[in-house]
CSV table of C-alpha atoms and ligand atoms in Angstrom, one decimal:
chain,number,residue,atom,x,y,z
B,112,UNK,CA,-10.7,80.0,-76.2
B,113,UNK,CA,-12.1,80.1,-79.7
B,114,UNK,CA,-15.3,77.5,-80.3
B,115,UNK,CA,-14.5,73.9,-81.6
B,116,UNK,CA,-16.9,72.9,-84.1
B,117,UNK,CA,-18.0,69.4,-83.3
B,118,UNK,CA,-20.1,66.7,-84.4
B,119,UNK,CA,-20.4,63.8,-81.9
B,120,UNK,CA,-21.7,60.4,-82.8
B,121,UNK,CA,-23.1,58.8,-79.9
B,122,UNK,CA,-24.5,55.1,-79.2
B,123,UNK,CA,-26.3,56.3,-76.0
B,124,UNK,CA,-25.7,54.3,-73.4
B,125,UNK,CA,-24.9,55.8,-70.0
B,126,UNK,CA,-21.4,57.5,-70.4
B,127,UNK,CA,-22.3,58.7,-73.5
B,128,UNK,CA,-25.4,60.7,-71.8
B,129,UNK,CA,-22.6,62.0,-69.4
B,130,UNK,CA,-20.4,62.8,-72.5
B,131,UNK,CA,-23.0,64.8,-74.2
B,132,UNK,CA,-23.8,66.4,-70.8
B,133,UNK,CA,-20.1,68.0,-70.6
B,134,UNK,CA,-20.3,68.5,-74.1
B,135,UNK,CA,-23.5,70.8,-74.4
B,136,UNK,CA,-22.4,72.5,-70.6
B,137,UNK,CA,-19.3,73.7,-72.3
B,138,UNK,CA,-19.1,77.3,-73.8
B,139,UNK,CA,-15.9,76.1,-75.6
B,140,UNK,CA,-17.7,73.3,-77.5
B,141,UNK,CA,-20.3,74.3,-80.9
B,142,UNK,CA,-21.6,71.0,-81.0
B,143,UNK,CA,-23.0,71.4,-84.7
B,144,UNK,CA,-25.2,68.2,-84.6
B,145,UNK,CA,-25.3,64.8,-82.8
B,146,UNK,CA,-25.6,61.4,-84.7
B,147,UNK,CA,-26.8,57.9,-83.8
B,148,UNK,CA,-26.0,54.4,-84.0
B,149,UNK,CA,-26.3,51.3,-82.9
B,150,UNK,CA,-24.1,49.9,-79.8
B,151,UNK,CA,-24.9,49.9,-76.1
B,152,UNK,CA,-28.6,49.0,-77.6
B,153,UNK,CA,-30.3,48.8,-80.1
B,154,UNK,CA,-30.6,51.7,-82.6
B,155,UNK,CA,-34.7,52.3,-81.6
B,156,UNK,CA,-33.1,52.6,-77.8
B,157,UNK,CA,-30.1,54.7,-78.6
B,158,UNK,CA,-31.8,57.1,-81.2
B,159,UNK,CA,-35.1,57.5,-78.1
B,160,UNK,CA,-32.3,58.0,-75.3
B,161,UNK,CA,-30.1,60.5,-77.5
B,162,UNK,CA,-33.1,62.6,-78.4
B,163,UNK,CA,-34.0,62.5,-74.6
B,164,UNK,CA,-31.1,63.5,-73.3
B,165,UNK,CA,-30.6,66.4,-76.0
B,166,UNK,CA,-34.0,67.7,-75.3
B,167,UNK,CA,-33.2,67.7,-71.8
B,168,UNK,CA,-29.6,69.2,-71.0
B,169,UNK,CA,-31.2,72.2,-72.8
B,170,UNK,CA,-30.0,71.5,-76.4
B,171,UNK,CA,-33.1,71.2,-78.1
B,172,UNK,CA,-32.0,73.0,-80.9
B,173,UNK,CA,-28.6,70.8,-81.6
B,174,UNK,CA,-29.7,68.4,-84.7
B,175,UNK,CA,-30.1,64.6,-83.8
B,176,UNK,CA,-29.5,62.5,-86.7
B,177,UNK,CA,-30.6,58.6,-86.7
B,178,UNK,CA,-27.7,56.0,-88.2
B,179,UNK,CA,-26.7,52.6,-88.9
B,180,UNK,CA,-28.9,49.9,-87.3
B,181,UNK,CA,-26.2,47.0,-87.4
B,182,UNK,CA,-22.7,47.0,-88.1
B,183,UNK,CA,-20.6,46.5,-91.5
B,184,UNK,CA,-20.4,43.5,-91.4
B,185,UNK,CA,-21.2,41.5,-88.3
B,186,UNK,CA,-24.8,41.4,-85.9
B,187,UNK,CA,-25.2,43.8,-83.7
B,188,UNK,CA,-23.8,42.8,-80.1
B,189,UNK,CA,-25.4,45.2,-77.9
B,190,UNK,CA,-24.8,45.1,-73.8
B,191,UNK,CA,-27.8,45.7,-71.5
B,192,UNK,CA,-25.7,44.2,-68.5
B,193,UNK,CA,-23.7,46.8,-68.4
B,194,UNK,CA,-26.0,49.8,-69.8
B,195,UNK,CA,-29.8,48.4,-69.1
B,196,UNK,CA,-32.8,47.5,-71.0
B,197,UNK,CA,-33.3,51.0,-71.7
B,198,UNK,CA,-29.7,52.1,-72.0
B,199,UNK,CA,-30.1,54.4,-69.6
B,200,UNK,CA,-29.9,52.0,-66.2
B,201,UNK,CA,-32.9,53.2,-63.5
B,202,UNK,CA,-32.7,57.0,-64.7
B,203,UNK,CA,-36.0,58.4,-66.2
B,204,UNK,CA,-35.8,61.3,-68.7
B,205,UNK,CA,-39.3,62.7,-69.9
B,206,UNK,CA,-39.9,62.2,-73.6
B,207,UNK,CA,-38.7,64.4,-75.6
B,208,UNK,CA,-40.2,67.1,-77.6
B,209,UNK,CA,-37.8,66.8,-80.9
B,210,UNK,CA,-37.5,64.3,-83.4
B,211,UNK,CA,-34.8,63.0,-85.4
B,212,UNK,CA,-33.6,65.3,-88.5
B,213,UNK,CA,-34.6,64.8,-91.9
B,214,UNK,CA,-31.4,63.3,-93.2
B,215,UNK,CA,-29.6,59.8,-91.9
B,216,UNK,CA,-26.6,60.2,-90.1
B,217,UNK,CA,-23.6,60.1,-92.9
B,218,UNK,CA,-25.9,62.2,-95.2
B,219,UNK,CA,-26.3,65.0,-92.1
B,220,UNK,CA,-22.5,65.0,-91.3
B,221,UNK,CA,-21.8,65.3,-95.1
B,222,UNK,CA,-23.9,68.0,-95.5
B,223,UNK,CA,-22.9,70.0,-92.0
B,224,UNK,CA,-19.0,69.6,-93.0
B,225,UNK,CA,-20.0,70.9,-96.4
B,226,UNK,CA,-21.7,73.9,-95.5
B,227,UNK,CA,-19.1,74.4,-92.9
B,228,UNK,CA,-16.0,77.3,-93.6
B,229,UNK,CA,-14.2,75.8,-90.9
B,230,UNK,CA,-13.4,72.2,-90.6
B,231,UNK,CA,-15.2,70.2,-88.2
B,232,UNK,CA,-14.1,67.8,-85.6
B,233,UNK,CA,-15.5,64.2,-85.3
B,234,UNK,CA,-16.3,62.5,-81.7
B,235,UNK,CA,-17.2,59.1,-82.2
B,236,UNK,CA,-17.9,57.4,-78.9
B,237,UNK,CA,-19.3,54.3,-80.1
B,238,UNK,CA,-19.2,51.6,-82.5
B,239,UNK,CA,-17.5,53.3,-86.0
B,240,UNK,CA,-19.9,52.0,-87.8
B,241,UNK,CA,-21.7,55.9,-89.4
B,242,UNK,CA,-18.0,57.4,-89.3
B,243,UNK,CA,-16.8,54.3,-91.9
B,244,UNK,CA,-19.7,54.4,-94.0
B,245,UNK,CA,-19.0,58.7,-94.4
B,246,UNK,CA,-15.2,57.8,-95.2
B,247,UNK,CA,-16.8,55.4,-97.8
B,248,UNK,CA,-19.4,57.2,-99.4
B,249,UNK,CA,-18.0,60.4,-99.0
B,250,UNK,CA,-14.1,60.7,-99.6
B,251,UNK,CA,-13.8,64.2,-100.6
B,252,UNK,CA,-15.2,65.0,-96.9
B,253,UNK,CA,-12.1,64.0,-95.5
B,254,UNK,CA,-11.0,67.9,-96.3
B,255,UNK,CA,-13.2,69.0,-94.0
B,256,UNK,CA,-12.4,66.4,-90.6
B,257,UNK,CA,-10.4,68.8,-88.6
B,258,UNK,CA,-9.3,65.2,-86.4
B,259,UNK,CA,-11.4,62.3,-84.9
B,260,UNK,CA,-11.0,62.1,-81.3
B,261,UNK,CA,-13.0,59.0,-80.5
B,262,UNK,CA,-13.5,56.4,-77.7
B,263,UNK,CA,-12.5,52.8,-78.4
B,264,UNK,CA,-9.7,50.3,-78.8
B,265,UNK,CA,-6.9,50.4,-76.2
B,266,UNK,CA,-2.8,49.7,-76.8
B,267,UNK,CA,-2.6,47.0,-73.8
B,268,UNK,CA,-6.0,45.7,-72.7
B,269,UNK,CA,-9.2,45.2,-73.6
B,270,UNK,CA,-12.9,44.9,-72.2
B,271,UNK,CA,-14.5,42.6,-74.3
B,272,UNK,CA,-11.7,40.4,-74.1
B,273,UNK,CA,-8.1,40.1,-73.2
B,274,UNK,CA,-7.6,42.7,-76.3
B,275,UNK,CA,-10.8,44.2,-77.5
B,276,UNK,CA,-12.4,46.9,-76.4
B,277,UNK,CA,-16.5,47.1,-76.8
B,278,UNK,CA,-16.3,49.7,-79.7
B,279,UNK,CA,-14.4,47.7,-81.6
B,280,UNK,CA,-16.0,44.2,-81.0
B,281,UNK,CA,-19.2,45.6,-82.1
B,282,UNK,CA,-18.2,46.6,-85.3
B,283,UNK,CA,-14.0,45.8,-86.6
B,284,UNK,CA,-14.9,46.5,-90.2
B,285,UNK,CA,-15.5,49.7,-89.6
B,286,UNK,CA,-12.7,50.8,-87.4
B,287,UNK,CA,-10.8,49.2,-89.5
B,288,UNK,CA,-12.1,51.9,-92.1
B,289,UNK,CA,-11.2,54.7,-90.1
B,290,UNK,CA,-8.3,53.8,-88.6
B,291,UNK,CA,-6.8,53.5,-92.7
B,292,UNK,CA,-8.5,56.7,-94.1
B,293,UNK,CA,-5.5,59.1,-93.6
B,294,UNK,CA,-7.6,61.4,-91.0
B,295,UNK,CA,-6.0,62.1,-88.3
B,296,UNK,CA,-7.3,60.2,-85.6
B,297,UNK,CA,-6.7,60.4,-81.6
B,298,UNK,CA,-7.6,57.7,-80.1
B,299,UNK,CA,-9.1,57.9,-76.2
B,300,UNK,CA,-9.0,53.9,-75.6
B,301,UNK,CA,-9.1,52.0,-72.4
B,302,UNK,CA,-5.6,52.8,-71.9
B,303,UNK,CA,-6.7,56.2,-70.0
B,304,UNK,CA,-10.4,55.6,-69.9
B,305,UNK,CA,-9.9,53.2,-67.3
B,306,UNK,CA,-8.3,55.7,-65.6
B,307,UNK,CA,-11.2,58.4,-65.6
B,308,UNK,CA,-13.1,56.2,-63.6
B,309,UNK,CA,-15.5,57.2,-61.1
B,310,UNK,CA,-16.1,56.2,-57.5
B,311,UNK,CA,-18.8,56.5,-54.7
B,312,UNK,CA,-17.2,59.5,-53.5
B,313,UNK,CA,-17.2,60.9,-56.4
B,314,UNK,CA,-20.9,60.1,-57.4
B,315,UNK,CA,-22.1,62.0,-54.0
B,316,UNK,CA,-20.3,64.9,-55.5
B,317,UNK,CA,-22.1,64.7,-58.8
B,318,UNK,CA,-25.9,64.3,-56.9
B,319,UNK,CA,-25.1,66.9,-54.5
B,320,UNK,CA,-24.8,69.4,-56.9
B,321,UNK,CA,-28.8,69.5,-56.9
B,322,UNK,CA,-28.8,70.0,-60.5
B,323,UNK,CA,-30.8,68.0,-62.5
B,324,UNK,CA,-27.7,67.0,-64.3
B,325,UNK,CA,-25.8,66.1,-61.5
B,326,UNK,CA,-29.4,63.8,-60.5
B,327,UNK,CA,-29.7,62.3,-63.7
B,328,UNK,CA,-25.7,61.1,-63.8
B,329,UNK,CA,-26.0,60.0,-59.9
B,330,UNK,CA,-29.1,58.1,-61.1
B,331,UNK,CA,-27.8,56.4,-64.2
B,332,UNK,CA,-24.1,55.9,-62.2
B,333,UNK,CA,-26.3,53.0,-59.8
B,334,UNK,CA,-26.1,49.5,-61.8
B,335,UNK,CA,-23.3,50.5,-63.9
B,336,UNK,CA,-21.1,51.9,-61.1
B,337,UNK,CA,-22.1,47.9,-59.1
B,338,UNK,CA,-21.1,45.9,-62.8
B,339,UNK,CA,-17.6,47.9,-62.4
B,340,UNK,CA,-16.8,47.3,-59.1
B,341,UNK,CA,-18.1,44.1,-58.9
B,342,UNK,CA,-16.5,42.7,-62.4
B,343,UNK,CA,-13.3,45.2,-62.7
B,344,UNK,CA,-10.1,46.3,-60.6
B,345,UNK,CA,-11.6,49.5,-60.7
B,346,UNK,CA,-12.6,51.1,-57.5
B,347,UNK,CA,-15.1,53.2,-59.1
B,348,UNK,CA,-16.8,53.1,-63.4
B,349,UNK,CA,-15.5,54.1,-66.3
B,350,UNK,CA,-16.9,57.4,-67.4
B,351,UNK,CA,-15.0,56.4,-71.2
B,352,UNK,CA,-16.7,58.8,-73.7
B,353,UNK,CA,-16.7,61.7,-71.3
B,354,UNK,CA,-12.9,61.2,-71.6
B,355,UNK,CA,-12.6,62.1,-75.4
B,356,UNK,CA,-14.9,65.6,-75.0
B,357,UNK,CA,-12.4,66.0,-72.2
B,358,UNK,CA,-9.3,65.7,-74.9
B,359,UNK,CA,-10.9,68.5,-76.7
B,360,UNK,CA,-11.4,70.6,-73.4
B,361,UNK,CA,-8.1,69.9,-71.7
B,362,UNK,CA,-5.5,68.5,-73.6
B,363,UNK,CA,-3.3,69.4,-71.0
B,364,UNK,CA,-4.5,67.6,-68.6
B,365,UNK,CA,-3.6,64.2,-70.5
B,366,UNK,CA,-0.5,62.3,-72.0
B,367,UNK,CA,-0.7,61.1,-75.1
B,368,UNK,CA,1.8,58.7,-77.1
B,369,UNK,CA,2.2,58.8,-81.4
B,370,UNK,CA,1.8,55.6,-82.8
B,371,UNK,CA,1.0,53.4,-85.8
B,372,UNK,CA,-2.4,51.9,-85.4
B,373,UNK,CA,-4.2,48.9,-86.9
B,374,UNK,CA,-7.6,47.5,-86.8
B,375,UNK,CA,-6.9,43.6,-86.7
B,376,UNK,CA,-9.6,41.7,-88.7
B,377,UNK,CA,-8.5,38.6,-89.5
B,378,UNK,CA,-7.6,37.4,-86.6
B,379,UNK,CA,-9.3,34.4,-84.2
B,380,UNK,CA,-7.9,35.5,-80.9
B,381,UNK,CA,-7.5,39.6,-81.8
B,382,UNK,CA,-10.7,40.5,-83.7
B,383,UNK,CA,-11.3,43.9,-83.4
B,384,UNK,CA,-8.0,44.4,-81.3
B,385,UNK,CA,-5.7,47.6,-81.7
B,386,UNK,CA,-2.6,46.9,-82.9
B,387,UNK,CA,-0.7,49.8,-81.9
B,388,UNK,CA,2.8,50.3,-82.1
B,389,UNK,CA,4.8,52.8,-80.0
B,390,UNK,CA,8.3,50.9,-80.1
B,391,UNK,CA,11.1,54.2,-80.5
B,392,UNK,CA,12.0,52.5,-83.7
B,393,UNK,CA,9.3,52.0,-85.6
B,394,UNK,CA,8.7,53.4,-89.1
B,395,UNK,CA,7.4,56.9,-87.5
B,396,UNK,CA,6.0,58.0,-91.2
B,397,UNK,CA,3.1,55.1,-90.3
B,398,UNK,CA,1.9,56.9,-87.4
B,399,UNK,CA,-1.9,57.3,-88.1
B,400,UNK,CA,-2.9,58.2,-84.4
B,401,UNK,CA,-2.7,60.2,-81.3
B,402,UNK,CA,-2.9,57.7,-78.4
B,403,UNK,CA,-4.4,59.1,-75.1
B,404,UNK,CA,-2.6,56.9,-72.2
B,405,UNK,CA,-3.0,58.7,-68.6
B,406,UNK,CA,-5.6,61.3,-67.6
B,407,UNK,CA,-5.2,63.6,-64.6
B,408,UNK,CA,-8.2,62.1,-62.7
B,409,UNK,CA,-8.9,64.6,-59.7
B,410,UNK,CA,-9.3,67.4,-62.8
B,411,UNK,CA,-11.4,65.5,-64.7
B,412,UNK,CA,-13.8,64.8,-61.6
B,413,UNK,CA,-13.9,68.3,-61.3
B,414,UNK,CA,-14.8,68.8,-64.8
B,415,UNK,CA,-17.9,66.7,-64.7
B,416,UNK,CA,-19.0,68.1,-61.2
B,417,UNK,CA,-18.5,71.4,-62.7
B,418,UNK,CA,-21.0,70.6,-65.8
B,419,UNK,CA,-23.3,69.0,-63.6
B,420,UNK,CA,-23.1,72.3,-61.5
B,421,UNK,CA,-23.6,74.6,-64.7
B,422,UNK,CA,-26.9,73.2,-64.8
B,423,UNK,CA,-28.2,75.3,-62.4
S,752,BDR,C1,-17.4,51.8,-74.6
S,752,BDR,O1,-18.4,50.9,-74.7
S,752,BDR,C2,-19.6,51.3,-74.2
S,752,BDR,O2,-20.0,50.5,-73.1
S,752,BDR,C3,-19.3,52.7,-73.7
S,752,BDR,O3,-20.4,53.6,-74.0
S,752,BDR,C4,-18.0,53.2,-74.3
S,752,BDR,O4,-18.2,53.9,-75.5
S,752,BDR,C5,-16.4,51.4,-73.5
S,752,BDR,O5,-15.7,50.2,-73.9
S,753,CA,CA1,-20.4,54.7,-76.1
């Protein structure tokens, strides 16, 4: 399997640690650079915990770029319930050794996608906030976006509401933005990341792999594995942005649906909601997206155990 070039934009946040985790095990993966914003917490929290976890899962050298602090257009919303007051629940990290790169996030992926011969695919696993603000300021780099494959939004539920997924309710605007920019977008919402989800079971797996990998995901799992079982259906927690680096890995191991996908703004009830239509007989020359609905579970368990393993 030939490399995927990669850039992944992160608001770490607990599943994101796990996503970059699988991301930076994987010899299938070039992950060209890693950008920041705002979302889980605050940007000083998610830039600190990004950096951490970088430094630590032995990617030292992979660029960490710092982004947008707040949102387009709203405050930032930020949820320490579900991720902590470090972002990170109880797991430690030591402080890491690197720093953030010279240039802000939009101006590093700019100039990474630039200098790249091969186009690049986006993972934004957070609020869209650096991704809009690239399509923005930067149209001509659309050339270069092989696909986004990001985590967010969802076709019949969402998290933050009855519709809206997290993502999305932190920052509309700018999904709204990428949704409309013409790149080809798949779209990992909580249609199948509900579905990745993780139980006790499946946590004893992780932490006895004895790596610290598989130590630090047992560790962060704790509070965030008791706010899902205690507040969802789920027998287990969403592991959500692990689920898009999973896309890129194993395609195969998900179903996906075209559709025509729209960022609603406007509305009262439906801010930030996906609007996606699927119906046979839609206008099928709308279809902006890729829309991931069902995940083969037991694989992608394995998947993470396996990463967690590599760590040895
Ligand atoms: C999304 O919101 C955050 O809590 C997670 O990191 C994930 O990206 C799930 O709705
Ligand atoms: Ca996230």
């Amino acid at each position: 399997m030939k490399k995927i070039p990669v850039i992944m934009d992160v608001d770490t946040g607990i599943d994101d640690a796990v996503a970059l985790i699988l991301a930076m095990s994987s010899p299938h993966i070039d992950l060209k650079g890693v950008t920041v914003v705002a979302g889980n917490q605050i940007l000083d929290k998610t830039i600190y915990n990004t950096l951490s976890v970088v430094d630590y899962f032995g990617g030292g050298d992979i660029p960490v770029a710092k982004g947008a602090s707040k949102p387009l257009v709203k405050e930032l919303y930020y949820d320490a319930a579900t991720h902590g007051e470090s972002g990170l629940g109880t797991a430690q990290l030591p402080k890491p050794a690197i720093t953030a790169h010279r240039l802000d996030a939009v101006d590093f992926i700019k100039e990474t996608l630039e200098n790249s011969e091969e186009k690049v695919t986006l993972v934004p696993v957070g609020p869209l906030t650096n991704i809009a603000l690239l399509l923005m300021c930067y149209p001509h780099i659309k050339e270069k976006i092989d696909k986004i494959v990001m985590m967010g939004g969802g076709a019949f539920e969402g998290n933050m509401n009855a519709v809206c997924e997290f993502n999305m309710f932190v920052d509309p605007e700018a999904a709204q933005v990428v949704f409309d920019s013409g790149v080809d977008i798949v779209m990992c919402g909580l249609d199948i990341t509900m579905k990745s989800y993780t139980t006790m079971e499946d946590i004893l797996r992780i932490k006895a792999t004895g790596t610290k990998a598989g130590e630090f995901c047992a560790e962060a799992f704790g509070v965030y594995y008791d706010r899902y079982v205690n507040n969802s259906r789920l027998p287990g927690c969403a592991v959500h942005d692990a689920v898009a680096v999973t896309y890129l890995l194993h395609p195969e191991w998900i179903h996906t649906e075209r559709a025509n996908v729209k960022v609603d703004i406007d509305g009262t009830e439906t801010y930030g909601q996906t609007v996606c239509d699927m119906r046979p007989n839609r206008n099928r020359h709308l279809d902006n997206a890729t829309v991931c609905m069902d995940i083969d579970r037991e694989k992608f368990i394995d998947l993470l155990v396996a990463a967690c393993e590599s760590y040895k």
